[in-house]
Tab-separated table of C-alpha atoms in Angstrom:
chain	number	residue	atom	x	y	z
A	1	ASP	CA	76.163	111.989	81.648
A	2	THR	CA	78.508	114.448	79.968
A	3	GLY	CA	81.582	113.565	82.017
A	4	VAL	CA	84.545	111.389	81.115
A	5	SER	CA	83.574	107.751	80.680
A	6	GLN	CA	85.717	104.625	80.633
A	7	ASN	CA	84.996	101.070	79.606
A	8	PRO	CA	85.134	98.463	80.872
A	9	ARG	CA	84.994	99.395	84.537
A	10	HIS	CA	86.567	96.109	85.581
A	11	LYS	CA	88.736	93.631	83.747
A	12	ILE	CA	90.123	90.330	84.934
A	13	THR	CA	92.610	88.633	82.654
A	14	LYS	CA	95.211	85.934	82.743
A	15	ARG	CA	98.888	86.709	82.540
A	16	GLY	CA	100.062	86.912	78.964
A	17	GLN	CA	96.747	88.044	77.518
A	18	ASN	CA	96.192	91.387	75.791
A	19	VAL	CA	93.683	93.910	77.099
A	20	THR	CA	92.271	97.130	75.677
A	21	PHE	CA	90.572	99.945	77.545
A	22	ARG	CA	88.547	102.800	76.121
A	23	CYS	CA	88.169	106.393	77.280
A	24	ASP	CA	85.578	108.854	76.031
A	25	PRO	CA	86.539	112.390	77.113
A	26	ILE	CA	84.270	115.369	77.564
A	27	SER	CA	83.314	116.237	74.003
A	28	GLU	CA	84.872	119.684	73.732
A	29	HIS	CA	88.130	118.678	75.409
A	30	ASN	CA	91.127	118.342	73.096
A	31	ARG	CA	93.554	117.118	75.763
A	32	LEU	CA	93.501	113.566	77.032
A	33	TYR	CA	95.671	111.872	79.644
A	34	TRP	CA	96.135	108.300	80.814
A	35	TYR	CA	97.277	107.476	84.338
A	36	ARG	CA	97.859	104.330	86.351
A	37	GLN	CA	97.008	104.251	90.043
A	38	THR	CA	97.941	101.497	92.451
A	39	LEU	CA	96.566	101.128	95.962
A	40	GLY	CA	97.771	103.836	98.296
A	41	GLN	CA	99.530	105.816	95.580
A	42	GLY	CA	98.797	108.872	93.514
A	43	PRO	CA	98.015	108.663	89.804
A	44	GLU	CA	101.131	107.967	87.760
A	45	PHE	CA	101.315	109.703	84.388
A	46	LEU	CA	101.410	107.346	81.392
A	47	THR	CA	100.738	109.378	78.269
A	48	TYR	CA	99.156	112.544	76.891
A	49	PHE	CA	97.305	113.414	73.673
A	50	GLN	CA	96.511	116.782	72.209
A	51	ASN	CA	93.808	116.065	69.655
A	52	GLU	CA	95.050	112.939	67.845
A	53	ALA	CA	98.755	113.581	68.481
A	54	GLN	CA	100.493	111.681	71.279
A	55	LEU	CA	102.810	114.372	72.625
A	56	GLU	CA	104.123	112.816	75.829
A	57	LYS	CA	104.844	109.281	76.924
A	58	SER	CA	106.261	108.278	80.268
A	59	ARG	CA	109.651	106.619	80.262
A	60	LEU	CA	108.141	104.159	82.696
A	61	LEU	CA	105.807	102.918	79.986
A	62	SER	CA	107.144	99.708	78.541
A	63	ASP	CA	106.808	98.684	74.912
A	64	ARG	CA	103.891	96.477	75.917
A	65	PHE	CA	101.754	99.585	76.377
A	66	SER	CA	100.331	101.511	73.456
A	67	ALA	CA	97.712	104.224	73.255
A	68	GLU	CA	95.826	105.780	70.381
A	69	ARG	CA	93.405	108.585	69.810
A	70	PRO	CA	92.660	108.146	66.109
A	71	LYS	CA	90.174	110.945	65.505
A	72	GLY	CA	90.989	113.175	68.410
A	73	SER	CA	87.931	111.990	70.308
A	74	PHE	CA	87.960	108.693	72.209
A	75	SER	CA	91.203	106.970	73.137
A	76	THR	CA	92.265	103.378	73.668
A	77	LEU	CA	95.016	101.994	75.874
A	78	GLU	CA	96.269	98.516	75.040
A	79	ILE	CA	98.477	96.361	77.217
A	80	GLN	CA	100.051	93.388	75.481
A	81	ARG	CA	101.266	90.252	77.243
A	82	THR	CA	99.927	91.395	80.583
A	83	GLU	CA	101.924	90.769	83.742
A	84	GLN	CA	100.740	90.624	87.341
A	85	GLY	CA	102.489	93.929	87.974
A	86	ASP	CA	100.099	95.574	85.518
A	87	SER	CA	97.252	95.127	87.996
A	88	ALA	CA	96.076	98.637	88.841
A	89	MET	CA	93.387	101.220	88.234
A	90	TYR	CA	93.795	102.897	84.841
A	91	LEU	CA	92.440	106.424	84.855
A	92	CYS	CA	91.710	108.690	81.943
A	93	ALA	CA	91.371	112.459	82.239
A	94	SER	CA	90.564	115.235	79.797
A	95	SER	CA	90.858	119.005	79.702
A	96	SER	CA	90.551	121.989	77.404
A	97	ALA	CA	93.418	124.117	76.194
A	98	PRO	CA	95.055	125.829	79.183
A	99	GLY	CA	94.087	129.295	80.246
A	100	GLN	CA	91.192	130.847	82.133
A	101	GLY	CA	90.865	127.809	84.329
A	102	LYS	CA	90.363	125.423	81.450
A	103	GLU	CA	93.453	123.398	82.336
A	104	THR	CA	91.387	121.570	84.962
A	105	GLN	CA	91.549	117.832	84.392
A	106	TYR	CA	88.337	115.878	84.728
A	107	PHE	CA	88.878	112.229	85.545
A	108	GLY	CA	86.915	109.235	84.426
A	109	PRO	CA	85.810	106.484	86.842
A	110	GLY	CA	88.730	104.294	85.844
A	111	THR	CA	89.175	100.712	84.674
A	112	ARG	CA	90.331	98.327	87.352
A	113	LEU	CA	92.587	95.645	85.909
A	114	LEU	CA	93.414	92.424	87.704
A	115	VAL	CA	95.970	90.133	86.115
A	116	LEU	CA	95.903	86.595	87.481
B	1	GLY	CA	111.879	114.719	85.695
B	2	GLU	CA	109.684	116.261	88.349
B	3	ASN	CA	109.368	114.637	91.773
B	4	VAL	CA	106.477	115.545	94.074
B	5	GLU	CA	106.572	114.511	97.708
B	6	GLN	CA	103.551	114.770	99.978
B	7	HIS	CA	103.250	114.716	103.765
B	8	PRO	CA	101.766	113.426	105.940
B	9	SER	CA	100.504	110.150	104.513
B	10	THR	CA	97.703	110.056	107.078
B	11	LEU	CA	96.128	112.833	109.093
B	12	SER	CA	93.478	112.546	111.750
B	13	VAL	CA	91.748	115.651	113.109
B	14	GLN	CA	88.741	116.442	115.228
B	15	GLU	CA	85.743	117.965	113.509
B	16	GLY	CA	86.108	121.744	113.484
B	17	ASP	CA	89.909	121.677	113.603
B	18	SER	CA	92.160	122.727	110.744
B	19	ALA	CA	94.118	120.343	108.528
B	20	VAL	CA	97.303	121.124	106.628
B	21	ILE	CA	98.858	118.950	103.927
B	22	LYS	CA	102.249	119.812	102.476
B	23	CYS	CA	103.918	119.034	99.159
B	24	THR	CA	107.349	119.739	97.763
B	25	TYR	CA	108.420	119.636	94.143
B	26	SER	CA	111.823	119.419	92.507
B	27	ASP	CA	111.500	121.128	89.105
B	28	SER	CA	111.583	124.905	89.393
B	29	ALA	CA	109.926	125.106	85.946
B	30	SER	CA	106.669	123.704	87.326
B	31	ASN	CA	104.092	126.431	87.437
B	32	TYR	CA	100.664	124.879	88.005
B	33	PHE	CA	99.694	123.069	91.213
B	34	PRO	CA	96.269	121.443	91.545
B	35	TRP	CA	94.857	119.591	94.522
B	36	TYR	CA	92.486	116.668	94.139
B	37	LYS	CA	90.133	114.944	96.550
B	38	GLN	CA	89.437	111.259	96.039
B	39	GLU	CA	86.740	109.562	98.051
B	40	LEU	CA	86.797	105.804	98.415
B	41	GLY	CA	85.972	104.108	95.132
B	42	LYS	CA	85.498	107.379	93.284
B	43	ARG	CA	87.458	109.402	90.757
B	44	PRO	CA	89.813	112.229	91.767
B	45	GLN	CA	88.129	115.634	91.683
B	46	LEU	CA	89.829	119.016	91.585
B	47	ILE	CA	89.176	121.076	94.709
B	48	ILE	CA	91.546	124.000	94.234
B	49	ASP	CA	94.563	124.948	92.135
B	50	ILE	CA	97.202	127.644	92.040
B	51	ARG	CA	99.551	129.033	89.433
B	52	SER	CA	103.098	130.073	90.160
B	53	ASN	CA	102.403	133.775	89.753
B	54	VAL	CA	100.128	133.663	92.816
B	55	GLY	CA	101.195	133.069	96.419
B	56	GLU	CA	97.851	132.142	97.904
B	57	LYS	CA	94.367	131.256	96.793
B	58	LYS	CA	91.263	130.728	98.885
B	59	ASP	CA	87.894	129.142	98.245
B	60	GLN	CA	85.605	129.125	101.289
B	61	ARG	CA	87.153	126.674	103.806
B	62	ILE	CA	89.980	125.633	101.492
B	63	ALA	CA	93.162	127.544	100.769
B	64	VAL	CA	96.411	126.779	98.997
B	65	THR	CA	99.717	128.551	99.550
B	66	LEU	CA	102.760	128.402	97.306
B	67	ASN	CA	106.384	129.189	98.104
B	68	LYS	CA	108.253	129.157	94.799
B	69	THR	CA	111.629	129.806	96.367
B	70	ALA	CA	111.369	126.831	98.670
B	71	LYS	CA	109.439	124.813	96.071
B	72	HIS	CA	106.650	123.793	98.333
B	73	PHE	CA	102.895	124.288	98.445
B	74	SER	CA	100.298	123.458	101.046
B	75	LEU	CA	96.596	122.761	101.312
B	76	HIS	CA	94.757	124.241	104.269
B	77	ILE	CA	91.271	123.105	105.266
B	78	THR	CA	89.603	125.032	108.066
B	79	GLU	CA	86.582	124.047	110.145
B	80	THR	CA	86.876	120.453	108.986
B	81	GLN	CA	83.746	118.353	108.624
B	82	PRO	CA	83.323	114.563	108.480
B	83	GLU	CA	82.565	114.843	104.741
B	84	ASP	CA	86.098	116.198	104.249
B	85	SER	CA	87.363	112.687	105.032
B	86	ALA	CA	89.042	111.408	101.854
B	87	VAL	CA	92.446	111.007	100.228
B	88	TYR	CA	93.945	114.272	98.998
B	89	PHE	CA	96.544	114.441	96.228
B	90	CYS	CA	98.746	117.314	95.218
B	91	ALA	CA	100.169	117.573	91.733
B	92	ALA	CA	102.569	119.697	89.725
B	93	SER	CA	102.725	120.493	86.050
B	94	LEU	CA	104.999	122.396	83.738
B	95	TYR	CA	103.752	125.438	81.806
B	96	ASN	CA	102.535	123.350	78.872
B	97	PHE	CA	100.303	121.065	81.004
B	98	ASN	CA	101.536	118.072	79.022
B	99	LYS	CA	102.413	116.075	82.128
B	100	PHE	CA	101.158	116.013	85.674
B	101	TYR	CA	103.136	114.583	88.573
B	102	PHE	CA	101.144	113.531	91.608
B	103	GLY	CA	102.097	113.145	95.234
B	104	SER	CA	101.467	109.863	97.000
B	105	GLY	CA	98.364	111.118	98.788
B	106	THR	CA	97.216	112.023	102.295
B	107	LYS	CA	94.389	110.127	103.909
B	108	LEU	CA	92.441	112.643	105.976
B	109	ASN	CA	90.138	111.368	108.677
B	110	VAL	CA	87.849	113.905	110.343
B	111	LYS	CA	86.448	112.517	113.566
B	112	PRO	CA	82.975	113.722	114.556
């Protein structure tokens, strides 16, 4: 499968614990996005990487959230001291440099987080 | 920041009828507008997109129209089929594609 992959697919944790999710984008894509989606809502932008540089971060993202893309390939999203309100689907998407239709984002299957 | 509103939240049509979903955006600098289809339990998938230098784009039974002056864009599905049933999301992005703002989604139900 050469699409975007995410691991784990499901995560159940207790409030206060830290969790880390991984996203592996399509190999030739240099752009990577993280979104959060709650039931009945559209994806909410969290952060964006171009290669290894984190160029955008949502103001809605608290200090408990951090993301990295150390070598410009896979990315990790960490949530520290999880709260019940963090329960959601976390989606990753990747794309090429814009132009000639390459701005299309391809989404991964998501990681569903449940905080008890 | 950008604000994208989408209507209606649910839409039920008879197979063969047309369906129209509308979105408005607030930032006049937005210039790229994709539409995604998300089936239950699956990832969003791009179905059509439009840039601000184009007023309309068509791909078989799907079309998107854009009115830059009014800051709204619409998805049109003709000859709907039961397999069109899904949640559809509109989105808007600025010229640098660094951020995408999504609407809240429209659940389309096509009745056979």
